Short mmCIF file of C-alpha atoms in Angstrom, two decimals:
data_model
loop_
_atom_site.label_atom_id
_atom_site.label_comp_id
_atom_site.label_asym_id
_atom_site.label_seq_id
_atom_site.Cartn_x
_atom_site.Cartn_y
_atom_site.Cartn_z
CA MET A 18 30.82 -72.04 -91.94
CA HIS A 19 30.30 -68.45 -92.08
CA LYS A 20 32.88 -66.00 -92.50
CA ILE A 21 33.55 -62.96 -90.74
CA THR A 22 32.72 -60.01 -92.75
CA ARG A 23 36.00 -56.90 -92.24
CA THR A 24 34.37 -54.54 -93.91
CA ASP A 25 35.12 -51.83 -91.31
CA THR A 26 37.78 -49.40 -90.34
CA ALA A 27 40.92 -49.82 -87.19
CA SER A 28 38.39 -48.70 -84.74
CA PRO A 29 37.88 -51.66 -82.22
CA VAL A 30 34.83 -53.65 -81.89
CA VAL A 31 34.43 -53.59 -78.50
CA GLY A 32 35.48 -50.05 -76.88
CA VAL A 33 35.20 -49.53 -73.18
CA SER A 34 36.76 -46.92 -71.38
CA ASN A 35 36.70 -45.41 -67.51
CA VAL A 36 33.63 -47.68 -66.51
CA HIS A 37 32.54 -47.18 -63.29
CA LYS A 38 29.23 -48.89 -62.10
CA SER A 39 28.09 -49.41 -58.08
CA PHE A 40 25.27 -51.48 -57.05
CA GLY A 41 24.35 -49.98 -53.81
CA ALA A 42 26.89 -49.03 -51.61
CA LEU A 43 29.35 -51.63 -53.24
CA LYS A 44 31.36 -50.63 -56.30
CA VAL A 45 31.91 -53.65 -58.95
CA LEU A 46 33.46 -51.24 -61.72
CA ASP A 47 35.93 -48.77 -61.05
CA GLY A 48 37.19 -46.80 -63.75
CA VAL A 49 37.73 -49.81 -66.19
CA SER A 50 39.07 -49.65 -69.48
CA PHE A 51 39.88 -51.92 -72.37
CA ASP A 52 39.03 -52.20 -76.22
CA VAL A 53 39.25 -55.40 -78.06
CA ASN A 54 40.10 -55.15 -81.94
CA ARG A 55 38.57 -57.42 -84.53
CA GLY A 56 39.52 -61.09 -84.83
CA GLU A 57 40.94 -60.44 -81.18
CA VAL A 58 40.08 -63.26 -78.14
CA LEU A 59 40.03 -60.93 -74.86
CA VAL A 60 40.12 -63.21 -71.92
CA LEU A 61 38.44 -61.85 -68.58
CA ILE A 62 39.37 -63.79 -66.03
CA GLY A 63 39.33 -63.33 -61.45
CA ARG A 64 37.76 -63.72 -58.26
CA SER A 65 34.03 -64.43 -58.16
CA GLY A 66 32.51 -60.44 -57.14
CA SER A 67 35.60 -58.85 -58.80
CA GLY A 68 33.56 -57.68 -61.89
CA LYS A 69 34.64 -59.40 -64.76
CA SER A 70 30.94 -60.78 -65.47
CA THR A 71 29.59 -58.12 -64.87
CA ALA A 72 32.08 -55.22 -67.15
CA LEU A 73 30.69 -58.33 -69.36
CA ARG A 74 27.29 -58.33 -69.49
CA CYS A 75 27.67 -54.12 -70.08
CA ILE A 76 28.56 -54.49 -73.42
CA ASP A 77 25.38 -56.55 -74.12
CA ARG A 78 23.49 -53.77 -71.80
CA PHE A 79 22.47 -56.32 -69.37
CA GLU A 80 23.30 -53.45 -67.20
CA THR A 81 23.55 -50.61 -67.41
CA ILE A 82 26.86 -48.25 -65.92
CA ASP A 83 27.17 -45.22 -63.80
CA SER A 84 29.72 -43.66 -65.88
CA GLY A 85 31.78 -43.65 -68.76
CA GLU A 86 31.31 -44.98 -72.33
CA ILE A 87 30.99 -48.52 -73.62
CA VAL A 88 30.85 -48.34 -77.70
CA VAL A 89 30.27 -51.78 -79.59
CA CYS A 90 30.21 -52.18 -83.15
CA GLY A 91 29.66 -48.40 -83.20
CA HIS A 92 26.61 -48.58 -80.54
CA ARG A 93 27.10 -46.17 -78.35
CA VAL A 94 25.67 -48.58 -75.33
CA SER A 95 26.04 -46.45 -72.80
CA GLY A 96 24.58 -43.67 -74.60
CA PRO A 97 20.77 -42.66 -73.88
CA LYS A 98 19.81 -42.71 -77.82
CA LEU A 99 20.50 -46.79 -77.87
CA ASP A 100 18.75 -49.22 -80.29
CA LEU A 101 19.11 -52.19 -77.69
CA ARG A 102 17.98 -54.62 -80.94
CA ALA A 103 20.27 -53.55 -83.14
CA LEU A 104 23.01 -53.49 -80.98
CA ARG A 105 21.98 -57.45 -79.91
CA GLN A 106 21.68 -58.08 -83.42
CA ASP A 107 25.52 -57.59 -83.38
CA VAL A 108 26.67 -59.25 -80.21
CA GLY A 109 26.19 -62.92 -79.77
CA ILE A 110 25.95 -64.04 -75.79
CA VAL A 111 26.02 -67.49 -74.10
CA PHE A 112 25.02 -67.86 -70.73
CA GLN A 113 26.65 -70.48 -67.89
CA SER A 114 23.01 -71.85 -67.95
CA TYR A 115 22.87 -72.54 -71.93
CA ASN A 116 18.92 -70.88 -71.44
CA LEU A 117 18.23 -72.77 -74.47
CA PHE A 118 14.01 -72.38 -75.09
CA PRO A 119 12.82 -75.97 -73.06
CA HIS A 120 9.35 -75.43 -75.26
CA LEU A 121 10.72 -75.48 -78.98
CA THR A 122 13.58 -77.84 -80.56
CA ILE A 123 16.99 -77.15 -81.44
CA GLU A 124 16.43 -76.20 -84.76
CA GLU A 125 13.10 -73.52 -83.58
CA ASN A 126 15.47 -72.69 -80.93
CA ILE A 127 17.65 -71.54 -83.65
CA THR A 128 15.82 -70.26 -86.39
CA LEU A 129 13.34 -68.17 -83.88
CA ALA A 130 15.41 -64.95 -83.81
CA PRO A 131 16.68 -65.09 -87.82
CA CYS A 132 13.00 -65.66 -88.59
CA SER A 133 12.14 -63.17 -86.25
CA VAL A 134 13.99 -60.66 -85.98
CA LYS A 135 16.34 -60.24 -89.38
CA GLY A 136 13.00 -61.83 -91.50
CA ILE A 137 14.73 -64.07 -93.78
CA SER A 138 12.67 -67.09 -95.05
CA LYS A 139 12.21 -70.19 -93.25
CA VAL A 140 13.70 -72.23 -95.95
CA GLN A 141 16.34 -70.22 -95.63
CA ALA A 142 16.83 -69.95 -91.51
CA LYS A 143 16.24 -73.92 -91.34
CA GLU A 144 19.42 -74.51 -94.12
CA GLN A 145 21.27 -71.83 -91.80
CA ALA A 146 20.16 -73.89 -88.86
CA ARG A 147 21.85 -77.12 -90.12
CA ARG A 148 25.08 -75.17 -90.78
CA VAL A 149 25.21 -73.91 -87.51
CA LEU A 150 24.65 -76.85 -86.25
CA ALA A 151 27.37 -78.70 -88.06
CA GLN A 152 29.79 -76.23 -87.01
CA VAL A 153 29.20 -77.21 -83.35
CA GLY A 154 29.10 -80.97 -84.43
CA LEU A 155 25.14 -81.24 -83.62
CA GLU A 156 23.95 -81.53 -86.51
CA ASP A 157 21.84 -85.18 -85.32
CA LYS A 158 19.99 -83.06 -82.86
CA LEU A 159 17.80 -81.05 -84.82
CA HIS A 160 14.61 -81.97 -83.99
CA GLN A 161 15.40 -83.06 -80.42
CA TYR A 162 13.96 -80.86 -77.88
CA PRO A 163 17.29 -79.62 -75.14
CA GLU A 164 15.85 -81.55 -72.22
CA GLN A 165 17.24 -84.52 -74.84
CA LEU A 166 20.67 -83.27 -75.16
CA SER A 167 23.38 -83.08 -72.27
CA GLY A 168 24.75 -80.15 -70.79
CA GLY A 169 27.64 -79.74 -73.29
CA GLN A 170 25.63 -80.43 -76.01
CA GLN A 171 22.82 -78.01 -74.98
CA GLN A 172 25.34 -75.15 -74.60
CA ARG A 173 27.29 -75.72 -78.03
CA ALA A 174 23.10 -75.95 -79.38
CA ALA A 175 23.36 -72.32 -77.38
CA ILE A 176 26.66 -71.20 -79.32
CA ALA A 177 24.67 -72.29 -82.16
CA ARG A 178 21.91 -70.26 -81.64
CA SER A 179 24.02 -67.33 -81.32
CA LEU A 180 25.93 -67.79 -84.43
CA ALA A 181 23.07 -67.99 -86.24
CA MET A 182 22.32 -64.07 -85.92
CA GLN A 183 25.24 -63.64 -87.60
CA PRO A 184 27.04 -61.69 -84.82
CA LYS A 185 29.92 -59.22 -85.33
CA VAL A 186 31.53 -60.47 -81.72
CA MET A 187 30.39 -63.05 -79.27
CA LEU A 188 30.56 -62.70 -75.61
CA PHE A 189 30.99 -65.96 -73.70
CA ASP A 190 29.81 -65.96 -69.67
CA GLU A 191 31.47 -68.42 -68.00
CA VAL A 192 29.69 -71.29 -70.67
CA THR A 193 31.43 -74.30 -69.09
CA SER A 194 31.00 -73.44 -65.11
CA ALA A 195 27.95 -75.63 -65.12
CA LEU A 196 29.88 -79.02 -67.03
CA ASP A 197 31.94 -81.17 -65.71
CA PRO A 198 35.38 -81.57 -66.82
CA GLU A 199 34.46 -83.96 -70.32
CA LEU A 200 32.02 -81.94 -71.31
CA THR A 201 33.60 -78.49 -70.99
CA GLY A 202 36.21 -79.84 -73.16
CA GLU A 203 33.81 -80.48 -75.98
CA VAL A 204 32.60 -76.91 -75.49
CA LEU A 205 35.35 -75.11 -75.83
CA LYS A 206 36.60 -77.32 -78.62
CA VAL A 207 34.10 -75.52 -80.32
CA ILE A 208 34.65 -72.13 -79.40
CA GLU A 209 38.70 -72.53 -79.97
CA ALA A 210 37.85 -73.11 -83.46
CA LEU A 211 35.23 -70.05 -83.72
CA ALA A 212 38.74 -68.65 -82.92
CA ALA A 213 40.29 -69.80 -85.62
CA ASP A 214 38.03 -68.61 -87.77
CA GLY A 215 38.85 -64.72 -86.63
CA MET A 216 35.27 -64.52 -84.67
CA THR A 217 35.94 -61.56 -82.24
CA MET A 218 35.16 -62.55 -78.72
CA VAL A 219 35.40 -61.47 -75.17
CA MET A 220 34.96 -64.33 -72.48
CA VAL A 221 34.56 -64.89 -68.57
CA THR A 222 36.20 -68.24 -68.31
CA HIS A 223 38.02 -69.91 -65.01
CA GLU A 224 39.92 -72.37 -66.98
CA MET A 225 42.58 -70.87 -66.95
CA GLY A 226 44.78 -73.65 -69.49
CA PHE A 227 42.09 -72.69 -71.97
CA ALA A 228 42.23 -68.69 -71.65
CA ARG A 229 46.18 -69.65 -72.00
CA GLY A 230 45.27 -71.32 -75.68
CA ILE A 231 43.40 -69.24 -76.65
CA ALA A 232 43.64 -65.79 -75.49
CA ASN A 233 45.39 -63.14 -77.53
CA ARG A 234 44.94 -60.12 -74.55
CA VAL A 235 44.17 -61.49 -71.22
CA VAL A 236 42.39 -59.02 -68.06
CA PHE A 237 43.10 -59.87 -64.02
CA MET A 238 40.33 -57.94 -62.82
CA HIS A 239 40.31 -57.39 -59.17
CA ARG A 240 38.17 -55.60 -56.61
CA GLY A 241 36.51 -53.72 -59.91
CA LYS A 242 39.73 -52.73 -60.97
CA ILE A 243 41.77 -53.61 -63.68
CA HIS A 244 44.86 -55.18 -61.98
CA GLU A 245 46.55 -56.42 -64.53
CA THR A 246 45.98 -57.01 -68.75
CA GLY A 247 48.71 -58.07 -71.14
CA PRO A 248 49.17 -61.55 -73.58
CA ALA A 249 48.18 -64.68 -72.15
CA ALA A 250 51.78 -65.41 -70.98
CA ILE A 251 51.17 -63.07 -68.07
CA LEU A 252 49.32 -66.23 -66.88
CA THR A 253 52.36 -67.96 -66.80
CA SER A 254 55.00 -65.38 -65.66
CA PRO A 255 52.45 -62.91 -63.27
CA ALA A 256 53.65 -59.67 -62.32
CA THR A 257 51.57 -58.58 -59.66
CA PRO A 258 51.04 -60.72 -56.78
CA GLU A 259 47.96 -61.11 -56.60
CA LEU A 260 47.30 -62.70 -60.39
CA ALA A 261 50.46 -64.82 -59.28
CA GLN A 262 48.05 -66.16 -56.28
CA PHE A 263 45.16 -66.29 -58.00
CA VAL A 264 46.75 -68.68 -61.50
CA GLY A 265 48.77 -70.53 -58.38
CA THR A 266 45.33 -71.34 -57.05
CA GLY A 267 44.23 -72.54 -60.44
CA LEU A 268 46.87 -73.83 -62.60
CA MET B 10 -48.70 -75.72 -52.20
CA GLY B 11 -46.74 -78.91 -51.48
CA GLY B 12 -46.86 -81.63 -53.16
CA SER B 13 -43.54 -83.97 -53.72
CA LEU B 14 -40.60 -83.64 -55.91
CA ASN B 15 -41.67 -84.45 -60.20
CA ALA B 16 -39.67 -84.76 -63.05
CA ASN B 17 -40.50 -81.22 -63.90
CA HIS B 18 -38.57 -79.80 -60.77
CA LEU B 19 -35.77 -81.62 -61.94
CA MET B 20 -36.06 -80.55 -64.87
CA PHE B 21 -36.39 -77.32 -63.60
CA LEU B 22 -33.22 -77.58 -61.40
CA GLY B 23 -31.41 -78.82 -64.74
CA TYR B 24 -32.10 -75.95 -66.45
CA GLY B 25 -30.46 -74.02 -63.51
CA ALA B 26 -27.60 -76.06 -63.69
CA LEU B 27 -26.91 -75.06 -67.35
CA TRP B 28 -26.67 -71.74 -66.29
CA THR B 29 -24.65 -71.68 -63.38
CA ILE B 30 -22.51 -73.89 -66.27
CA GLY B 31 -23.21 -70.80 -68.91
CA LEU B 32 -22.57 -68.37 -66.68
CA SER B 33 -19.41 -69.78 -65.66
CA LEU B 34 -18.45 -69.60 -69.13
CA ILE B 35 -19.08 -65.93 -69.09
CA GLY B 36 -17.22 -65.75 -66.13
CA LEU B 37 -13.72 -67.54 -67.41
CA LEU B 38 -14.15 -66.31 -70.59
CA GLY B 39 -14.55 -62.46 -70.00
CA GLY B 40 -12.70 -62.62 -67.01
CA GLY B 41 -9.78 -64.80 -69.02
CA PHE B 42 -9.35 -62.50 -71.69
CA ALA B 43 -9.79 -59.54 -69.26
CA GLY B 44 -7.11 -61.35 -66.56
CA PHE B 45 -4.71 -61.69 -69.81
CA ILE B 46 -4.42 -57.98 -69.94
CA ILE B 47 -4.14 -57.34 -66.26
CA ALA B 48 -1.44 -59.88 -65.91
CA LEU B 49 0.40 -58.74 -68.90
CA CYS B 50 -0.21 -54.94 -67.14
CA ARG B 51 1.00 -56.48 -64.46
CA ILE B 52 4.63 -56.91 -65.30
CA SER B 53 4.16 -53.97 -67.88
CA PRO B 54 7.69 -51.87 -68.28
CA SER B 55 5.31 -49.03 -67.30
CA ARG B 56 4.83 -47.74 -63.33
CA ILE B 57 1.89 -45.93 -64.03
CA VAL B 58 0.68 -48.66 -65.49
CA ARG B 59 2.12 -51.38 -63.38
CA LEU B 60 0.79 -49.13 -60.34
CA LEU B 61 -3.14 -48.87 -61.90
CA SER B 62 -3.40 -52.83 -62.40
CA ALA B 63 -2.24 -53.44 -59.28
CA GLY B 64 -4.65 -50.89 -57.58
CA TYR B 65 -7.45 -52.30 -59.54
CA VAL B 66 -6.47 -55.76 -58.65
CA GLN B 67 -6.45 -54.90 -54.60
CA LEU B 68 -9.49 -52.89 -55.00
CA ILE B 69 -11.93 -55.89 -56.71
CA GLN B 70 -9.36 -58.50 -54.78
CA GLY B 71 -10.60 -56.56 -50.98
CA THR B 72 -14.36 -56.30 -52.56
CA PRO B 73 -16.78 -59.26 -51.68
CA LEU B 74 -18.51 -60.50 -55.45
CA LEU B 75 -21.81 -60.03 -53.80
CA VAL B 76 -21.64 -56.32 -53.01
CA ILE B 77 -20.33 -56.36 -56.73
CA MET B 78 -23.39 -57.50 -58.12
CA PHE B 79 -25.42 -55.56 -55.82
CA LEU B 80 -23.01 -52.39 -57.33
CA THR B 81 -24.07 -53.86 -60.90
CA TYR B 82 -27.45 -54.62 -60.59
CA PHE B 83 -28.75 -51.83 -57.97
CA GLY B 84 -26.64 -48.75 -58.50
CA LEU B 85 -26.45 -48.92 -62.28
CA PRO B 86 -30.35 -48.32 -62.69
CA ALA B 87 -29.90 -45.64 -60.19
CA LEU B 88 -27.11 -43.67 -62.58
CA GLY B 89 -29.78 -44.71 -65.40
CA VAL B 90 -28.58 -47.57 -66.70
CA THR B 91 -30.99 -50.60 -67.13
CA VAL B 92 -29.36 -54.14 -66.26
CA PHE B 93 -30.71 -57.52 -66.92
CA PRO B 94 -29.77 -59.79 -64.51
CA LEU B 95 -27.76 -61.88 -66.52
CA THR B 96 -25.77 -59.08 -67.81
CA ALA B 97 -25.09 -58.11 -64.35
CA ALA B 98 -23.92 -61.15 -63.16
CA GLY B 99 -21.89 -61.80 -66.16
CA ALA B 100 -20.11 -58.81 -65.69
CA SER B 101 -19.73 -59.02 -62.03
CA LEU B 102 -18.69 -62.06 -62.85
CA THR B 103 -16.33 -60.77 -65.49
CA ILE B 104 -14.68 -57.35 -62.81
CA PHE B 105 -14.03 -60.58 -60.19
CA VAL B 106 -12.27 -63.55 -62.27
CA SER B 107 -9.80 -60.40 -64.09
CA ALA B 108 -8.38 -59.39 -60.68
CA TYR B 109 -7.54 -63.20 -59.50
CA LEU B 110 -6.63 -64.65 -62.49
CA GLY B 111 -4.83 -61.43 -63.31
CA GLU B 112 -2.90 -62.34 -60.41
CA ILE B 113 -2.70 -65.98 -60.65
CA TRP B 114 -0.97 -65.74 -64.68
CA ARG B 115 1.08 -62.82 -63.31
CA GLY B 116 2.89 -65.32 -60.79
CA CYS B 117 3.04 -67.33 -64.02
CA PHE B 118 4.78 -65.24 -66.47
CA GLU B 119 7.09 -63.94 -62.74
CA SER B 120 8.11 -67.70 -62.63
CA VAL B 121 9.04 -68.28 -66.10
CA PRO B 122 13.07 -68.28 -64.95
CA ARG B 123 14.98 -64.87 -65.57
CA PRO B 124 17.33 -66.10 -68.22
CA GLN B 125 15.40 -67.25 -70.43
CA TRP B 126 13.77 -63.74 -70.38
CA GLU B 127 17.45 -62.58 -71.01
CA ALA B 128 18.86 -65.15 -73.65
CA ALA B 129 15.80 -63.54 -75.73
CA GLU B 130 17.22 -60.14 -75.06
CA GLY B 131 20.10 -61.07 -76.02
CA LEU B 132 18.72 -62.42 -79.29
CA ALA B 133 17.49 -59.11 -80.39
CA LEU B 134 13.93 -60.56 -80.55
CA SER B 135 11.11 -57.14 -79.30
CA ARG B 136 9.53 -57.48 -76.16
CA SER B 137 5.79 -58.46 -77.58
CA GLN B 138 8.34 -61.19 -79.66
CA ARG B 139 9.85 -62.25 -75.95
CA MET B 140 6.34 -62.34 -74.94
CA MET B 141 4.92 -63.97 -77.41
CA LYS B 142 7.13 -67.09 -78.65
CA VAL B 143 8.93 -67.31 -75.44
CA ILE B 144 7.51 -66.71 -72.24
CA LEU B 145 4.05 -67.29 -72.85
CA PRO B 146 4.32 -70.80 -74.00
CA GLN B 147 6.50 -71.79 -70.78
CA ALA B 148 3.68 -69.10 -68.59
CA VAL B 149 0.87 -71.43 -70.20
CA ARG B 150 2.42 -74.91 -69.03
CA ILE B 151 2.57 -73.21 -65.61
CA ALA B 152 -0.93 -71.82 -65.61
CA THR B 153 -3.09 -74.57 -66.54
CA PRO B 154 -3.31 -76.09 -63.14
CA PRO B 155 -4.21 -73.29 -61.33
CA THR B 156 -6.39 -71.91 -63.60
CA VAL B 157 -8.46 -74.78 -63.78
CA GLY B 158 -8.52 -74.97 -60.14
CA PHE B 159 -9.54 -71.40 -59.95
CA MET B 160 -12.81 -72.60 -62.50
CA VAL B 161 -13.90 -74.54 -59.18
CA GLN B 162 -13.84 -71.43 -57.57
CA ILE B 163 -15.80 -69.69 -60.38
CA ILE B 164 -18.95 -72.22 -60.33
CA LYS B 165 -19.33 -71.61 -56.72
CA ASN B 166 -19.12 -68.31 -57.14
CA THR B 167 -21.97 -67.83 -59.82
CA SER B 168 -24.44 -68.80 -57.23
CA LEU B 169 -24.02 -65.57 -55.56
CA ALA B 170 -26.20 -64.32 -58.78
CA SER B 171 -29.08 -65.76 -57.43
CA VAL B 172 -29.45 -62.12 -55.12
CA VAL B 173 -29.91 -60.41 -58.72
CA GLY B 174 -32.48 -62.39 -59.75
CA PHE B 175 -31.04 -64.30 -61.72
CA VAL B 176 -32.27 -67.89 -61.73
CA GLU B 177 -29.00 -70.63 -61.98
CA LEU B 178 -29.14 -73.13 -60.10
CA ALA B 179 -28.79 -72.46 -56.56
CA ARG B 180 -32.01 -69.95 -57.25
CA SER B 181 -33.73 -72.90 -58.96
CA GLY B 182 -32.79 -74.68 -56.06
CA GLN B 183 -34.94 -72.50 -53.90
CA ILE B 184 -37.86 -71.31 -56.07
CA ILE B 185 -38.55 -74.87 -55.97
CA ASN B 186 -38.47 -75.48 -52.39
CA ASN B 187 -40.54 -72.06 -52.41
CA SER B 188 -43.38 -74.12 -53.04
CA LEU B 189 -42.13 -77.75 -51.56
CA PHE B 190 -40.94 -76.97 -48.67
CA GLU B 191 -38.39 -79.86 -47.93
CA PRO B 192 -35.17 -77.77 -47.67
CA PHE B 193 -33.19 -80.33 -46.92
CA LEU B 194 -34.13 -82.54 -49.76
CA ILE B 195 -33.75 -79.91 -52.15
CA TYR B 196 -30.50 -78.06 -51.04
CA THR B 197 -28.77 -81.61 -51.23
CA ILE B 198 -29.61 -82.09 -53.98
CA ILE B 199 -28.56 -78.54 -54.86
CA ALA B 200 -24.92 -79.40 -53.38
CA VAL B 201 -24.73 -82.71 -54.71
CA ILE B 202 -25.19 -81.20 -58.74
CA TYR B 203 -22.49 -78.37 -57.48
CA PHE B 204 -20.43 -81.26 -56.07
CA ALA B 205 -20.44 -82.89 -59.44
CA LEU B 206 -19.40 -80.36 -61.53
CA CYS B 207 -16.16 -79.07 -59.56
CA TYR B 208 -15.22 -82.41 -58.39
CA PRO B 209 -14.61 -83.95 -61.90
CA LEU B 210 -12.04 -80.36 -62.34
CA SER B 211 -10.53 -79.98 -58.70
CA ARG B 212 -9.30 -83.87 -59.66
CA PHE B 213 -8.35 -82.63 -63.39
CA SER B 214 -6.27 -79.99 -61.83
CA HIS B 215 -4.24 -81.87 -59.48
CA ARG B 216 -3.78 -84.56 -62.03
CA LEU B 217 -1.88 -81.37 -64.18
CA GLU B 218 -0.33 -80.51 -61.42
CA THR B 219 1.96 -83.64 -60.29
CA ARG B 220 2.24 -84.00 -64.07
CA GLY B 221 3.46 -80.39 -64.60
CA GLY B 222 5.66 -81.18 -61.69
CA PRO B 223 9.38 -82.51 -63.65
CA ALA B 224 8.26 -80.45 -66.28
CA ARG B 225 8.48 -77.09 -64.07
CA LEU B 226 11.45 -78.91 -62.71
CA GLU B 227 13.15 -78.53 -66.00
CA LEU B 228 11.75 -75.26 -66.84
CA GLU B 229 14.30 -73.76 -63.70
CA THR B 230 17.43 -75.71 -64.22
CA ALA B 231 16.88 -75.17 -68.10
#
């Protein structure tokens, strides 16, 4: 298991303040602000099109913002002089569709970035690949190709691939939405273990039961705005009718 | 004058066929190299580079190869540059092939699913690392069938080099016909030889395509 280094100050790992973004005439983020502190798990929920995935993608600069500020691990993501590769070494992202590289084995998928980006040796990288795969329970799949794995296994391998870069914060973008309930469970278990380990995480999910169990804070997005936010308890006793309706259909 | 088709004629045709193959290889290698650069330019982050390379592709694809041959063989000497038939034919084919392969390969790069690019970006790989280690290996798999298929076009188009005095298969047939006056026989032989060169490639391309089917499907869902 790799340890999260707790080197720094009290400043949040992810700071999002008053972010606005439009796709053409459509306002997707309308003054969104939230902070994520070290070791915290923030869960973004909301209907499709509420802006939650966009908010998440802005953190890793897969989307640019129109105004406001985003600071992640000391990188001014919204700034003009952002070192994009430095940001992405600190941020791990896992997607809904796994996105493992189909032409590489699981081991090669995992060692690619540490070797090419961080310049660590092949031997070290392979050692690390075994370690992160053990962490997600796939140590026996080292030499298989992605297509030989089930969806849940592919998603766990994708998580391991991100972990190998030793990110300071992990982003999960609806990582179980493409999986059936059984496979969803095995992926969620891995994420729970990461949270227990102290990993800082921001995730978009539709798994309300899971969100209730893991979230330090829940952000409910509605029409590009943060409609309600608070501890996981807001999922069981929502203050706004919109969230009540949303969890009512979800639970 | 006259006489009948003999072993020497056939040798001459064989020699011409070899030049057809040689010229095709020059076109494929030269055009492949230039086409690869064109394909990279077509997907460059720089708008200017994209526009210029798109302009090049449009210009060349909108010009008959025959005219490109005339330009290099007859046009350049008028400007004081001496050009041999082989150089003119080789250069023209390279230009012609680069525009087509560049466009075919651009499509192949772009048909690697978008999330693959994002995943590579998310891992902090540089643009060239993403290209070489993630996109290119997948694009090559997609590109092989259409590239082999396009080689058929290259082989057939080398026949145009006969107009600049380059003695390849079609030109050697003309020369023999000029002495034998057996156009139906001679050109049938020529056609058969072209077919024998092209058909295996067509079949090979087709086989790659059917075999590549499921592989491509995996790429999309992966």
